[in-house]
Tab-separated table of C-alpha atoms in Angstrom:
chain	number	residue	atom	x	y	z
A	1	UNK	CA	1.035	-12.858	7.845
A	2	UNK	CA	3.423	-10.210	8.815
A	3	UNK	CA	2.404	-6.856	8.111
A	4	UNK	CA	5.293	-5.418	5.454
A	5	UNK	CA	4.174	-8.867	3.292
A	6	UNK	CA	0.384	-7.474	3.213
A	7	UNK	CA	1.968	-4.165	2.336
A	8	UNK	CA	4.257	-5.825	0.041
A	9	UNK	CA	1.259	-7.576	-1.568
A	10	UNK	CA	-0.701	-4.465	-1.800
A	11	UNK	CA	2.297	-2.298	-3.574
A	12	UNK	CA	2.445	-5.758	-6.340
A	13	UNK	CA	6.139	-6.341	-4.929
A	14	UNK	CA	5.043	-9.865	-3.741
A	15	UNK	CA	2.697	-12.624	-5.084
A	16	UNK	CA	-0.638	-12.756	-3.344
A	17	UNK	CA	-1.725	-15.550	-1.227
A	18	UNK	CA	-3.554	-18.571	-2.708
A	19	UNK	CA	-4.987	-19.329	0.228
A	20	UNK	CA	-6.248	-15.945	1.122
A	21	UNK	CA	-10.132	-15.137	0.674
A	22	UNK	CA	-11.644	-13.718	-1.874
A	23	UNK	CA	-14.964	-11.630	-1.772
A	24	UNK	CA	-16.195	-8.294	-2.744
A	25	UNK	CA	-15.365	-6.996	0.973
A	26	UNK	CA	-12.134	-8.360	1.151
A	27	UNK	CA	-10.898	-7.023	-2.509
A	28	UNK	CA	-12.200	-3.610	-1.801
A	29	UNK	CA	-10.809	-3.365	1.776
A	30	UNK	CA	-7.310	-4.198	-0.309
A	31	UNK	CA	-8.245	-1.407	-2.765
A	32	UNK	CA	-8.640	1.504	-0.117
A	33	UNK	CA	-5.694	0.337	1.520
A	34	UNK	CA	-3.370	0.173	-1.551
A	35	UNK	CA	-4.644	3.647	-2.122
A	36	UNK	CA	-3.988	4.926	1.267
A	37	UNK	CA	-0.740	3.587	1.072
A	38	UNK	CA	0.373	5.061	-2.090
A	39	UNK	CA	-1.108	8.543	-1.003
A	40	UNK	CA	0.891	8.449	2.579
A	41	UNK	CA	4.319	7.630	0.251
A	42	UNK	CA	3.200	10.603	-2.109
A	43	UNK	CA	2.960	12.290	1.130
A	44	UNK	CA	6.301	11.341	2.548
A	45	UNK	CA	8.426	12.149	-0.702
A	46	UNK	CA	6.569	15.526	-0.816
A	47	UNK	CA	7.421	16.272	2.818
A	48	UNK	CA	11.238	15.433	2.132
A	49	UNK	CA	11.356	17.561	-0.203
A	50	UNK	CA	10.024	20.456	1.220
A	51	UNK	CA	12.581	20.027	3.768
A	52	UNK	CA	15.790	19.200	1.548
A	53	UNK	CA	14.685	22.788	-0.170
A	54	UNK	CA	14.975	25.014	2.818
């Protein structure tokens, strides 16, 4: 699986896999990465901007 699907998956813009495991590990791997994800985009508009002010 190509990584913007997992990303698209984690951000609910895609259906999840069927086939794709599911334990406690697994879902709260997905959970800190969905997280981190939406933190470094919070980041990123933030950032922009910051520099579209100045």
């Amino acid at each position: 699986m190509g990584v913007w699907n997992q990303v698209a998956q984690y951000l609910y813009l895609k259906k999840k896999d069927p086939d794709a495991p599911k334990n406690f590990a697994v879902k709260f791997m997905h959970g800190i990465n969905r997280i981190s994800i939406l933190l470094f985009l919070l980041a990123m508009i933030i950032l922009a901007f910051k520099l579209l002010r100045h």
